[in-house]
mmCIF file of C-alpha atoms in Angstrom:
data_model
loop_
_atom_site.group_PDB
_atom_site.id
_atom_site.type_symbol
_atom_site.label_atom_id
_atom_site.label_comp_id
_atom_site.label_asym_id
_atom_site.label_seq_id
_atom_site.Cartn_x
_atom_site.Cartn_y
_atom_site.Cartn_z
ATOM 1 C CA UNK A 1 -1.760 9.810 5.942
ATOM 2 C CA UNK A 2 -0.025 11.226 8.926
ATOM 3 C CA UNK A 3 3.816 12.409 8.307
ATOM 4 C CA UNK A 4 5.973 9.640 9.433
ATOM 5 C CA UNK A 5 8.420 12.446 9.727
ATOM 6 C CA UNK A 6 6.999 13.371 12.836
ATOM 7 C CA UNK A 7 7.219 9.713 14.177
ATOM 8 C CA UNK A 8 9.875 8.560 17.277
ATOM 9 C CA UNK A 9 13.545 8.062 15.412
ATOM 10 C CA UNK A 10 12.838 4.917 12.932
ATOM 11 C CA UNK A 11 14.790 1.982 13.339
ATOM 12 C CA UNK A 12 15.474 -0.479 9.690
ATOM 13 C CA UNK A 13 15.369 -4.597 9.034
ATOM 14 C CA UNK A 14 16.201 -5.798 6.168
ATOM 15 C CA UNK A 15 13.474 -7.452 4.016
ATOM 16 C CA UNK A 16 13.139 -9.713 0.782
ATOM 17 C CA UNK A 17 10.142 -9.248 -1.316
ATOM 18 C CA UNK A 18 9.168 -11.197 -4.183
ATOM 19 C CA UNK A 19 7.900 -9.198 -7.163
ATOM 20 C CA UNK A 20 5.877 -11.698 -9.950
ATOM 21 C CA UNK A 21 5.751 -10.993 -13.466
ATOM 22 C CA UNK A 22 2.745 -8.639 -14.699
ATOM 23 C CA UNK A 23 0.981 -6.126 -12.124
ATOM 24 C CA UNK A 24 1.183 -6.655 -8.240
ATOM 25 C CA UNK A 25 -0.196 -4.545 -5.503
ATOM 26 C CA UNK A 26 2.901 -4.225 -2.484
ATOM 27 C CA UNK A 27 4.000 -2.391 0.096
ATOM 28 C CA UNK A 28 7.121 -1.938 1.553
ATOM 29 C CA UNK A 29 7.801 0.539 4.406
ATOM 30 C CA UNK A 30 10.518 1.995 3.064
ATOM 31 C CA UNK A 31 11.645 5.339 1.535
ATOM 32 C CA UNK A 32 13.369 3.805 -1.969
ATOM 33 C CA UNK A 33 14.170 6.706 -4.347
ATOM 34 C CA UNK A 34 12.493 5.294 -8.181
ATOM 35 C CA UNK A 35 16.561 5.003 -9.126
ATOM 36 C CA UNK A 36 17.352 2.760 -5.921
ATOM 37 C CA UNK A 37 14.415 0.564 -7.199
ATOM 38 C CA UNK A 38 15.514 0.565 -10.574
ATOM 39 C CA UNK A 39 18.502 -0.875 -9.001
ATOM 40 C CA UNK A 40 17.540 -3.367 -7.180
ATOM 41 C CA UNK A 41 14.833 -4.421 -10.640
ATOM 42 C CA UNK A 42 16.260 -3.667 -13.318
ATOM 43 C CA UNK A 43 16.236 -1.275 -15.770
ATOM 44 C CA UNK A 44 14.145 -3.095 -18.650
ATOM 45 C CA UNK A 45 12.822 -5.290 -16.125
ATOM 46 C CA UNK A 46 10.654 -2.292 -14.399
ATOM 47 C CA UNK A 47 7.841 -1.443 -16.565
ATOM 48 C CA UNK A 48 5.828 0.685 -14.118
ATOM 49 C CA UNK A 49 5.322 1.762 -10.695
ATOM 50 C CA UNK A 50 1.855 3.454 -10.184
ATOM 51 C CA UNK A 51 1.010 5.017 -6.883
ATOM 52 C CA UNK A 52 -2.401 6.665 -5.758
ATOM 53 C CA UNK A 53 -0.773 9.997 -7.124
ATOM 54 C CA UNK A 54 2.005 9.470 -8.941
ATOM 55 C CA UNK A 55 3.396 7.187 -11.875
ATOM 56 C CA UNK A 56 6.372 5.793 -13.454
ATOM 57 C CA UNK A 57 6.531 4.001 -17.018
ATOM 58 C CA UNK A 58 9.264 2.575 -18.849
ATOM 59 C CA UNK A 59 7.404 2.859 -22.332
ATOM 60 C CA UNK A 60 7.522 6.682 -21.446
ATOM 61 C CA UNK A 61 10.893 6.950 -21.549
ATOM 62 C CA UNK A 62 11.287 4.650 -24.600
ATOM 63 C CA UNK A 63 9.068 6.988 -26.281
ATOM 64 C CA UNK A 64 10.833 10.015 -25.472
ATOM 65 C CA UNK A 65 7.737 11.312 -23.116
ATOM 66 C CA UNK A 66 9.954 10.597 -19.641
ATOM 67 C CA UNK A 67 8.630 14.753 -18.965
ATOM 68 C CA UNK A 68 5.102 12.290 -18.064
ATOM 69 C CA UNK A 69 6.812 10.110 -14.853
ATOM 70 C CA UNK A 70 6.598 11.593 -11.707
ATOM 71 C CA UNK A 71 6.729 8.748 -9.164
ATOM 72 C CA UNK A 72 10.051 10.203 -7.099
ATOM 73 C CA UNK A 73 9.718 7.459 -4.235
ATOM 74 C CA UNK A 74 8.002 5.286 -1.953
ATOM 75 C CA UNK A 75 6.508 6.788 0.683
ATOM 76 C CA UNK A 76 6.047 5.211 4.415
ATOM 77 C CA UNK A 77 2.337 3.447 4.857
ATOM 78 C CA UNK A 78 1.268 3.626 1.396
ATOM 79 C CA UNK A 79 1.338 0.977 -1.577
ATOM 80 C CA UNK A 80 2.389 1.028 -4.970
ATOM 81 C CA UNK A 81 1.074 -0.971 -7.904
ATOM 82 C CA UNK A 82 4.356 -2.560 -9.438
ATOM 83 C CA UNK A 83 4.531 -3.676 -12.933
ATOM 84 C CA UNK A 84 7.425 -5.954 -14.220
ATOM 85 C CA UNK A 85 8.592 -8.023 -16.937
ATOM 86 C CA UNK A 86 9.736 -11.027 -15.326
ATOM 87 C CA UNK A 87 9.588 -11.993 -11.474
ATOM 88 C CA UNK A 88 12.470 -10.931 -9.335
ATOM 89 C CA UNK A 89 13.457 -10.955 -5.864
ATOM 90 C CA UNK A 90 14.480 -7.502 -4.260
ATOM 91 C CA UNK A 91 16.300 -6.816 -0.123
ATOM 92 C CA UNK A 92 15.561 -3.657 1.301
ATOM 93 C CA UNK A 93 15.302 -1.979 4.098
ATOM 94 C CA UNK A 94 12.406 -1.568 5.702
ATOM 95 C CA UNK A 95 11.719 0.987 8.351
ATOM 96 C CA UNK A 96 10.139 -0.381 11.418
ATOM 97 C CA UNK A 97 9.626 1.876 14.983
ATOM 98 C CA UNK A 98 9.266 0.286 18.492
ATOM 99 C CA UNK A 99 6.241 2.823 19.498
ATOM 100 C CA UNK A 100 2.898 2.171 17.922
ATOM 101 C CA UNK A 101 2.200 4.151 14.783
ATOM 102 C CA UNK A 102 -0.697 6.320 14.379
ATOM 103 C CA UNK A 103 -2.372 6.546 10.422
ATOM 104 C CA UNK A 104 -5.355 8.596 10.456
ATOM 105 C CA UNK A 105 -8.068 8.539 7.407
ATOM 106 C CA UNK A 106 -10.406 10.801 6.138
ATOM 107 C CA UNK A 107 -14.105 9.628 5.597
ATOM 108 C CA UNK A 108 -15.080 9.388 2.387
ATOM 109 C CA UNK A 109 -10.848 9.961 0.858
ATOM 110 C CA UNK A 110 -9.635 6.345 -0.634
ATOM 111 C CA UNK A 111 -6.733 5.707 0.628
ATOM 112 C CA UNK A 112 -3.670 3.242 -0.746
ATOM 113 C CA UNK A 113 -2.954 1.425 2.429
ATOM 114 C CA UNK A 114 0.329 -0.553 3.123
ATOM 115 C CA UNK A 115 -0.049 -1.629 6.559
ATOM 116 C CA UNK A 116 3.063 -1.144 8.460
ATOM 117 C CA UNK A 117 1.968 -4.588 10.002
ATOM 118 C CA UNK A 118 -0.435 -7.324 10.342
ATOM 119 C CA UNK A 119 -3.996 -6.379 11.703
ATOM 120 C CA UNK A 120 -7.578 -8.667 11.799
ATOM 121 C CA UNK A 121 -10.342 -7.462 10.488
ATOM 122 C CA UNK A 122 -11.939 -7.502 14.193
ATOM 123 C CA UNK A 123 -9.435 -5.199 15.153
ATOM 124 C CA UNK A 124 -9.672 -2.952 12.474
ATOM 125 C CA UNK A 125 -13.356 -2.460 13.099
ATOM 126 C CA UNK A 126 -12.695 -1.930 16.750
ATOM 127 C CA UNK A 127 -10.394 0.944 15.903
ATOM 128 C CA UNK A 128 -12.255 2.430 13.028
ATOM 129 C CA UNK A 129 -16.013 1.938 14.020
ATOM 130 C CA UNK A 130 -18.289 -1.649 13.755
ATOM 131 C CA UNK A 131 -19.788 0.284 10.446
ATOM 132 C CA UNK A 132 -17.407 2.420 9.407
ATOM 133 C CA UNK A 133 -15.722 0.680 6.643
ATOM 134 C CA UNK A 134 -17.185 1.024 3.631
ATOM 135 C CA UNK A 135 -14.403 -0.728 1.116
ATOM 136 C CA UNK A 136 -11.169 -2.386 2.106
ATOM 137 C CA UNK A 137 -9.826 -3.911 -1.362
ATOM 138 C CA UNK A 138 -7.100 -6.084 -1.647
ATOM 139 C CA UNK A 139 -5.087 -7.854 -4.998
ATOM 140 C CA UNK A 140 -7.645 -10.571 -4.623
ATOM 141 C CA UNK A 141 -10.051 -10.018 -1.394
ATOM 142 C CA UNK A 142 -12.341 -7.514 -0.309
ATOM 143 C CA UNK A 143 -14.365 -6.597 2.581
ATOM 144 C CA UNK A 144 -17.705 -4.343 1.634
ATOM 145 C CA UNK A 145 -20.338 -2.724 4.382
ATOM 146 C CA UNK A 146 -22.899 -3.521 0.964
ATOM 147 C CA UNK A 147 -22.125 -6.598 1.021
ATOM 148 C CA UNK A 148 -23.979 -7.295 4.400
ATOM 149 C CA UNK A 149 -26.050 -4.580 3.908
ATOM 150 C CA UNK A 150 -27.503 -6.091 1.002
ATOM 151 C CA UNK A 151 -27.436 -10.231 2.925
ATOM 152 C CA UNK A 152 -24.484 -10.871 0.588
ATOM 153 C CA UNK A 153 -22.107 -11.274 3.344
ATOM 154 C CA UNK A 154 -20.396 -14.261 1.777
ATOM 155 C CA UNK A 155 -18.911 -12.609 -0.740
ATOM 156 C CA UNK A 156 -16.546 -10.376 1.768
ATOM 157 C CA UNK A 157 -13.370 -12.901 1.755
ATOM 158 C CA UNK A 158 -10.868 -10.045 3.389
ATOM 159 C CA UNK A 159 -10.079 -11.253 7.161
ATOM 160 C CA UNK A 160 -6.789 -8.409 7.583
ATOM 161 C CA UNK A 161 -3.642 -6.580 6.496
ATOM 162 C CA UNK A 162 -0.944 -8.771 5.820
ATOM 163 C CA UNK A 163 2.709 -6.748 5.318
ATOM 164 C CA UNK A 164 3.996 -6.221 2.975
ATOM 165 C CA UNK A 165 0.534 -6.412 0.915
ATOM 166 C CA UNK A 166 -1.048 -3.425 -0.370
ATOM 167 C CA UNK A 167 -5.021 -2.114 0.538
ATOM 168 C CA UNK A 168 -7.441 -0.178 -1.236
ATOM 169 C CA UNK A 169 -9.489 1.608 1.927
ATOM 170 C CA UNK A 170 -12.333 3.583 1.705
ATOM 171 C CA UNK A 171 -14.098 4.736 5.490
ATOM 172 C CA UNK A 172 -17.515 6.769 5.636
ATOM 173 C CA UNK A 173 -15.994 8.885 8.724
ATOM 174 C CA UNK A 174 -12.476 10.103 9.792
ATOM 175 C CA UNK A 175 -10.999 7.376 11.683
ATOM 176 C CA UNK A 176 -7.303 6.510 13.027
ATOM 177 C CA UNK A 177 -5.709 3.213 12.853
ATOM 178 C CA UNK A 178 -3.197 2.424 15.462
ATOM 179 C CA UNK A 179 -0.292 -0.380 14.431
#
């Protein structure tokens, strides 16, 4: 995913996010250090953070394995798989820019997506490629080329990002997605 570093100077709004008990798939555009978000969670509340590369467990640390988490922080366009003990409500700031941004993806690389905003599914397919996608995977829908390949079309219930929600996404060629 392309280095937001290299991006026009960011501007930040503050958002709330609601985090429910057990595992959740979110995004937040935002560049929250793993102590910021213990923070704003809660120390025992905070049982795990799990991103596409890296991971953070609270049972880790309990048993004296903390040498095993690695998640440092949240990183601009991509999700995170959150895992808490009891819901809780969270402010932070978010890091928005007035110029379109550019995320390009590799064909056949998964990718875990957070959308910096919203985007159809139409639109998406106009800016990677009518056949392109192969997977987009949400918490609970999904899009599949299979699917329609196979006259199952029905069973892709995915019609486009949402912020802050989190994406599995999957293309069969190197595509760029413009937000």
């Amino acid at each position: 995913i392309n280095d937001f570093n290299s991006k026009p100077t960011p501007q930040t709004e503050t958002r709330t996010l609601v985090i429910s008990k057990g595992f959740g798939l979110y995004g937040m555009n935002s560049s929250m250090t793993l102590t910021q978000l213990i923070e704003k969670i809660g120390v025992d509340n905070l049982l795990s953070i799990n991103s596409s590369k890296e991971i953070y467990k609270l049972s880790y640390i309990n048993d004296g394995l903390s040498f095993l988490n690695d998640f440092e922080r949240l990183t601009m366009f991509e999700s995170v798989w959150i895992e808490v003990a009891n819901d809780v409500t969270i402010t932070y700031d978010e890091t928005t820019y007035e110029d379109d941004q550019e995320i390009t993806l590799n064909g056949g690389d998964w990718y875990l997506l957070n959308p910096p905003k919203a985007m159809s599914l139409d639109v998406i397919k106009r800016q990677v490629g009518e056949n392109n996608i192969d997977t987009i995977q949400g918490l609970v829908s999904v899009y599949k080329q299979k699917y329609i390949d196979e006259g199952t079309e029905f069973l892709n219930d995915f019609i486009g990002f949402e912020e802050p929600k989190g994406y599995w996404i999957l293309l069969k060629n190197d595509a760029t997605l413009i937000f």
